[in-house]
mmCIF file of C-alpha atoms and ligand atoms in Angstrom:
data_model
loop_
_atom_site.group_PDB
_atom_site.id
_atom_site.type_symbol
_atom_site.label_atom_id
_atom_site.label_comp_id
_atom_site.label_asym_id
_atom_site.label_seq_id
_atom_site.Cartn_x
_atom_site.Cartn_y
_atom_site.Cartn_z
ATOM 1 C CA MET A 771 131.310 104.412 -5.747
ATOM 2 C CA THR A 772 128.647 105.180 -3.105
ATOM 3 C CA ILE A 773 129.999 105.077 0.510
ATOM 4 C CA ILE A 774 127.665 103.001 2.756
ATOM 5 C CA ALA A 775 127.550 104.395 6.431
ATOM 6 C CA PRO A 776 125.497 102.313 8.667
ATOM 7 C CA SER A 777 124.135 104.329 11.773
ATOM 8 C CA ILE A 778 124.734 102.444 15.148
ATOM 9 C CA LEU A 779 121.703 104.210 16.422
ATOM 10 C CA SER A 780 119.725 101.171 15.592
ATOM 11 C CA SER A 781 122.221 98.733 16.912
ATOM 12 C CA ASP A 782 122.233 96.857 20.311
ATOM 13 C CA PHE A 783 123.818 99.141 22.615
ATOM 14 C CA SER A 784 124.588 96.455 25.072
ATOM 15 C CA ARG A 785 127.202 95.030 22.698
ATOM 16 C CA LEU A 786 128.267 98.110 20.646
ATOM 17 C CA GLY A 787 131.676 96.808 19.880
ATOM 18 C CA GLU A 788 130.419 93.702 18.201
ATOM 19 C CA GLU A 789 127.745 95.685 16.260
ATOM 20 C CA VAL A 790 130.448 97.714 14.684
ATOM 21 C CA ALA A 791 132.342 94.698 13.851
ATOM 22 C CA ARG A 792 129.239 93.246 12.217
ATOM 23 C CA ILE A 793 128.791 96.236 10.025
ATOM 24 C CA GLN A 794 132.384 96.168 8.923
ATOM 25 C CA ASP A 795 132.254 92.461 7.965
ATOM 26 C CA ALA A 796 128.972 93.305 6.156
ATOM 27 C CA GLY A 797 130.948 95.431 3.766
ATOM 28 C CA ALA A 798 130.019 98.912 5.046
ATOM 29 C CA ASP A 799 132.587 101.671 4.513
ATOM 30 C CA TRP A 800 131.973 104.067 7.388
ATOM 31 C CA CYS A 801 130.314 103.880 10.861
ATOM 32 C CA HIS A 802 127.872 106.649 11.476
ATOM 33 C CA ILE A 803 127.793 107.723 15.097
ATOM 34 C CA ASP A 804 124.587 109.803 16.108
ATOM 35 C CA VAL A 805 125.357 111.957 19.100
ATOM 36 C CA MET A 806 122.162 113.675 20.609
ATOM 37 C CA ASP A 807 122.273 115.885 23.561
ATOM 38 C CA GLY A 808 118.470 116.098 24.640
ATOM 39 C CA GLN A 809 118.586 119.829 23.604
ATOM 40 C CA PHE A 810 119.141 120.237 19.964
ATOM 41 C CA VAL A 811 116.946 116.990 19.543
ATOM 42 C CA PRO A 812 114.745 115.470 22.000
ATOM 43 C CA ASN A 813 116.784 112.253 22.689
ATOM 44 C CA LEU A 814 120.099 111.374 24.195
ATOM 45 C CA THR A 815 122.573 108.862 22.932
ATOM 46 C CA PHE A 816 126.512 108.666 23.373
ATOM 47 C CA GLY A 817 129.322 110.989 23.952
ATOM 48 C CA ALA A 818 133.074 110.848 23.378
ATOM 49 C CA PRO A 819 133.980 108.265 25.739
ATOM 50 C CA VAL A 820 131.881 105.885 23.785
ATOM 51 C CA VAL A 821 133.637 106.765 20.566
ATOM 52 C CA LYS A 822 137.009 106.408 22.451
ATOM 53 C CA SER A 823 136.092 102.712 23.524
ATOM 54 C CA LEU A 824 135.049 101.830 20.003
ATOM 55 C CA ARG A 825 138.202 103.314 18.431
ATOM 56 C CA LYS A 826 140.141 100.762 20.498
ATOM 57 C CA ARG A 827 138.318 97.812 18.592
ATOM 58 C CA THR A 828 138.422 99.173 14.949
ATOM 59 C CA GLU A 829 140.064 101.252 12.588
ATOM 60 C CA MET A 830 136.919 102.047 10.660
ATOM 61 C CA PHE A 831 136.144 105.562 9.524
ATOM 62 C CA PHE A 832 134.067 107.303 12.295
ATOM 63 C CA ASP A 833 131.545 109.790 10.850
ATOM 64 C CA CYS A 834 130.319 111.606 13.915
ATOM 65 C CA HIS A 835 127.056 113.412 13.388
ATOM 66 C CA LEU A 836 126.507 115.881 16.349
ATOM 67 C CA MET A 837 122.975 116.920 16.958
ATOM 68 C CA VAL A 838 123.903 118.931 19.958
ATOM 69 C CA GLU A 839 123.544 122.659 20.892
ATOM 70 C CA ASN A 840 127.026 124.548 21.029
ATOM 71 C CA PRO A 841 128.871 122.063 19.022
ATOM 72 C CA GLU A 842 132.035 123.924 19.513
ATOM 73 C CA ASN A 843 132.298 122.729 22.809
ATOM 74 C CA TYR A 844 132.740 119.151 21.610
ATOM 75 C CA VAL A 845 135.279 119.401 18.970
ATOM 76 C CA ASP A 846 138.292 118.690 21.190
ATOM 77 C CA SER A 847 136.941 115.633 22.883
ATOM 78 C CA PHE A 848 135.471 113.920 19.712
ATOM 79 C CA ALA A 849 138.633 114.508 17.818
ATOM 80 C CA ALA A 850 140.778 113.022 20.727
ATOM 81 C CA ALA A 851 138.452 110.060 20.964
ATOM 82 C CA GLY A 852 139.074 109.177 17.397
ATOM 83 C CA ALA A 853 136.492 110.811 15.232
ATOM 84 C CA ASP A 854 137.519 110.989 11.482
ATOM 85 C CA LEU A 855 134.780 113.446 10.556
ATOM 86 C CA ILE A 856 132.735 115.656 12.768
ATOM 87 C CA CYS A 857 129.513 116.915 11.163
ATOM 88 C CA VAL A 858 127.774 119.864 12.771
ATOM 89 C CA HIS A 859 124.331 121.277 12.221
ATOM 90 C CA ALA A 860 124.187 124.790 10.560
ATOM 91 C CA GLU A 861 121.199 125.507 12.883
ATOM 92 C CA ALA A 862 123.271 124.895 16.019
ATOM 93 C CA THR A 863 126.046 127.504 15.717
ATOM 94 C CA HIS A 864 126.322 131.143 14.969
ATOM 95 C CA HIS A 865 129.988 130.740 13.923
ATOM 96 C CA LEU A 866 130.029 127.979 11.232
ATOM 97 C CA HIS A 867 133.264 129.093 9.550
ATOM 98 C CA ARG A 868 135.216 129.241 12.744
ATOM 99 C CA LEU A 869 133.846 125.828 13.839
ATOM 100 C CA LEU A 870 134.882 124.183 10.655
ATOM 101 C CA GLN A 871 138.311 125.729 10.998
ATOM 102 C CA SER A 872 138.545 124.552 14.533
ATOM 103 C CA ILE A 873 137.570 120.938 13.464
ATOM 104 C CA HIS A 874 140.285 120.938 10.431
ATOM 105 C CA SER A 875 142.780 122.328 12.993
ATOM 106 C CA LYS A 876 142.555 118.610 14.573
ATOM 107 C CA GLY A 877 143.663 117.119 11.231
ATOM 108 C CA ILE A 878 140.081 115.568 10.716
ATOM 109 C CA GLN A 879 137.323 116.229 8.103
ATOM 110 C CA ALA A 880 134.471 118.828 8.744
ATOM 111 C CA GLY A 881 130.803 118.381 7.632
ATOM 112 C CA VAL A 882 127.736 120.595 7.859
ATOM 113 C CA ALA A 883 124.172 119.129 8.351
ATOM 114 C CA LEU A 884 121.021 120.687 7.285
ATOM 115 C CA ASN A 885 117.546 119.853 8.904
ATOM 116 C CA PRO A 886 114.692 119.187 6.478
ATOM 117 C CA ALA A 887 113.373 122.720 6.807
ATOM 118 C CA THR A 888 116.687 124.480 6.279
ATOM 119 C CA PRO A 889 117.339 125.713 2.787
ATOM 120 C CA LEU A 890 120.403 125.252 0.798
ATOM 121 C CA CYS A 891 121.089 129.103 0.660
ATOM 122 C CA GLN A 892 122.160 128.526 4.352
ATOM 123 C CA ILE A 893 125.390 126.811 3.304
ATOM 124 C CA GLU A 894 126.294 128.822 0.128
ATOM 125 C CA GLU A 895 129.099 130.654 1.706
ATOM 126 C CA ILE A 896 130.563 127.780 3.686
ATOM 127 C CA LEU A 897 130.398 125.282 0.871
ATOM 128 C CA PRO A 898 134.170 125.719 -0.205
ATOM 129 C CA TYR A 899 135.234 125.029 3.603
ATOM 130 C CA ALA A 900 133.240 121.883 4.222
ATOM 131 C CA ASP A 901 134.261 118.409 3.220
ATOM 132 C CA MET A 902 130.652 117.146 3.255
ATOM 133 C CA ILE A 903 127.286 118.447 3.424
ATOM 134 C CA LEU A 904 124.621 116.130 5.185
ATOM 135 C CA ILE A 905 121.115 116.459 3.952
ATOM 136 C CA MET A 906 118.845 115.340 6.681
ATOM 137 C CA SER A 907 115.890 113.419 5.115
ATOM 138 C CA VAL A 908 114.017 112.966 8.333
ATOM 139 C CA ASN A 909 113.731 115.410 11.221
ATOM 140 C CA PRO A 910 116.606 114.511 13.529
ATOM 141 C CA GLY A 911 116.412 112.686 16.830
ATOM 142 C CA PHE A 912 115.181 109.204 16.228
ATOM 143 C CA GLY A 913 115.729 106.332 13.840
ATOM 144 C CA GLY A 914 113.146 104.439 11.897
ATOM 145 C CA GLN A 915 111.321 107.440 10.456
ATOM 146 C CA LYS A 916 109.851 107.869 6.957
ATOM 147 C CA PHE A 917 112.068 109.495 4.271
ATOM 148 C CA ILE A 918 110.749 113.076 3.439
ATOM 149 C CA PRO A 919 110.499 112.815 -0.593
ATOM 150 C CA THR A 920 111.374 116.609 -1.276
ATOM 151 C CA SER A 921 114.833 115.450 -0.026
ATOM 152 C CA VAL A 922 115.670 114.028 -3.414
ATOM 153 C CA ASP A 923 115.386 117.347 -5.248
ATOM 154 C CA LYS A 924 117.465 119.117 -2.417
ATOM 155 C CA ILE A 925 120.215 116.519 -2.968
ATOM 156 C CA ARG A 926 119.942 117.405 -6.917
ATOM 157 C CA ARG A 927 120.100 121.125 -6.302
ATOM 158 C CA LEU A 928 123.014 120.667 -3.949
ATOM 159 C CA LYS A 929 124.986 118.471 -6.442
ATOM 160 C CA GLN A 930 124.392 121.379 -9.007
ATOM 161 C CA MET A 931 125.712 124.015 -6.587
ATOM 162 C CA ILE A 932 128.799 121.702 -5.866
ATOM 163 C CA ARG A 933 129.419 121.174 -9.691
ATOM 164 C CA GLU A 934 129.053 124.949 -10.472
ATOM 165 C CA ARG A 935 131.764 125.681 -8.057
ATOM 166 C CA ASP A 936 134.058 122.966 -9.209
ATOM 167 C CA LEU A 937 134.323 121.576 -5.645
ATOM 168 C CA LYS A 938 134.673 117.943 -4.304
ATOM 169 C CA THR A 939 132.234 118.291 -1.385
ATOM 170 C CA LEU A 940 130.644 114.939 -0.543
ATOM 171 C CA ILE A 941 126.740 114.834 -0.198
ATOM 172 C CA GLU A 942 125.512 112.534 2.627
ATOM 173 C CA VAL A 943 121.898 111.675 3.063
ATOM 174 C CA ASP A 944 120.615 110.578 6.612
ATOM 175 C CA GLY A 945 117.112 109.327 7.636
ATOM 176 C CA GLY A 946 114.689 106.695 6.173
ATOM 177 C CA VAL A 947 117.150 105.474 3.742
ATOM 178 C CA ASN A 948 116.373 102.041 2.443
ATOM 179 C CA GLY A 949 116.827 99.925 -0.922
ATOM 180 C CA GLU A 950 114.262 102.278 -2.671
ATOM 181 C CA THR A 951 115.112 105.548 -1.349
ATOM 182 C CA ALA A 952 118.850 104.767 -1.775
ATOM 183 C CA LYS A 953 118.298 104.497 -5.584
ATOM 184 C CA ALA A 954 116.683 107.936 -5.618
ATOM 185 C CA CYS A 955 119.272 109.531 -3.581
ATOM 186 C CA ARG A 956 122.219 107.908 -5.572
ATOM 187 C CA GLU A 957 120.726 109.149 -8.855
ATOM 188 C CA ALA A 958 120.156 112.629 -7.435
ATOM 189 C CA GLY A 959 123.871 112.608 -6.571
ATOM 190 C CA ALA A 960 124.330 111.472 -3.059
ATOM 191 C CA ASP A 961 127.890 110.103 -2.421
ATOM 192 C CA VAL A 962 127.255 108.807 1.321
ATOM 193 C CA LEU A 963 124.275 106.904 2.394
ATOM 194 C CA VAL A 964 123.370 106.580 6.142
ATOM 195 C CA ALA A 965 121.198 103.869 7.084
ATOM 196 C CA GLY A 966 120.153 102.554 10.668
ATOM 197 C CA SER A 967 117.058 100.721 10.881
ATOM 198 C CA PHE A 968 117.283 99.226 7.217
ATOM 199 C CA VAL A 969 120.763 97.606 7.965
ATOM 200 C CA PHE A 970 120.267 96.617 11.509
ATOM 201 C CA GLY A 971 116.677 95.270 10.976
ATOM 202 C CA ALA A 972 117.799 93.369 7.816
ATOM 203 C CA ALA A 973 117.983 89.484 8.157
ATOM 204 C CA ASP A 974 121.126 89.427 6.073
ATOM 205 C CA MET A 975 123.241 92.586 6.718
ATOM 206 C CA GLN A 976 125.596 92.069 4.014
ATOM 207 C CA GLU A 977 122.586 91.915 1.438
ATOM 208 C CA ALA A 978 121.308 95.059 3.007
ATOM 209 C CA VAL A 979 124.619 96.951 2.549
ATOM 210 C CA ALA A 980 124.730 95.456 -1.118
ATOM 211 C CA ALA A 981 121.215 96.784 -1.898
ATOM 212 C CA LEU A 982 122.070 100.297 -0.561
ATOM 213 C CA ARG A 983 125.319 100.420 -2.741
HETATM 214 O O1 5RP B 2099 120.636 111.060 12.457
HETATM 215 C C1 5RP B 2099 119.884 110.240 12.552
HETATM 216 C C2 5RP B 2099 118.478 110.589 13.294
HETATM 217 O O2 5RP B 2099 118.552 111.829 13.700
HETATM 218 C C3 5RP B 2099 120.134 108.944 12.169
HETATM 219 O O3 5RP B 2099 121.356 108.759 11.618
HETATM 220 C C4 5RP B 2099 119.076 108.337 11.073
HETATM 221 O O4 5RP B 2099 117.777 108.668 11.587
HETATM 222 C C5 5RP B 2099 119.374 106.792 10.850
HETATM 223 O O5 5RP B 2099 118.164 106.055 11.115
HETATM 224 P P1 5RP B 2099 117.281 105.410 10.057
HETATM 225 O O6 5RP B 2099 118.034 104.997 8.999
HETATM 226 O O7 5RP B 2099 116.548 104.329 10.745
HETATM 227 O O8 5RP B 2099 116.337 106.426 9.555
HETATM 228 FE FE1 FE2 B 2100 122.787 110.685 11.663
#
């Protein structure tokens, strides 16, 4: 069963708590939280205090996508705030193995994200240590961008790598996911679909979540 993870990047920030409740009521599985630092990506969003506040309102699985430089500096605060999974960019750290160990030491899951231009060979050695690999299907930083079509083949090749190694690593896809691109991603082997504008821009959120699934 595909895991549906709406991104609150496209939600109404003035009533974030209600927006998280709304995705849960619509049948979503995870809540995807896009953390941007204005350095790794040219945009700013929210930090650990926002996650801490949201955690008081829901038990939903918090999938925290850290688009930040020096992600090692944020593991403690996001874990303490209530993250269930911290996903870091392979491009943002020199010591990925140590970083995943540090995330796991908090008793939570660890993911590794790859920008569209980063090849899969970059995560070959880390694959056995990651709970999830996030394939970015847009350049990170903004919601509402167009899905990069070559991402589908990247998902397919990653699925093959995971199968060959007999691993259980989840594949997440993020960026430009809608009813159509979701189908191609699912068929290529994606386990988790992130969608921001498609879910929050829908007239009927429940229908949008069902369409992705
Ligand atoms: O990580 C992200 C952007 O960097 C977002 O999760 C992603 O873009 C979701 O938005 P949309 O579905 O509108 O593309
Ligand atoms: Fe994201």
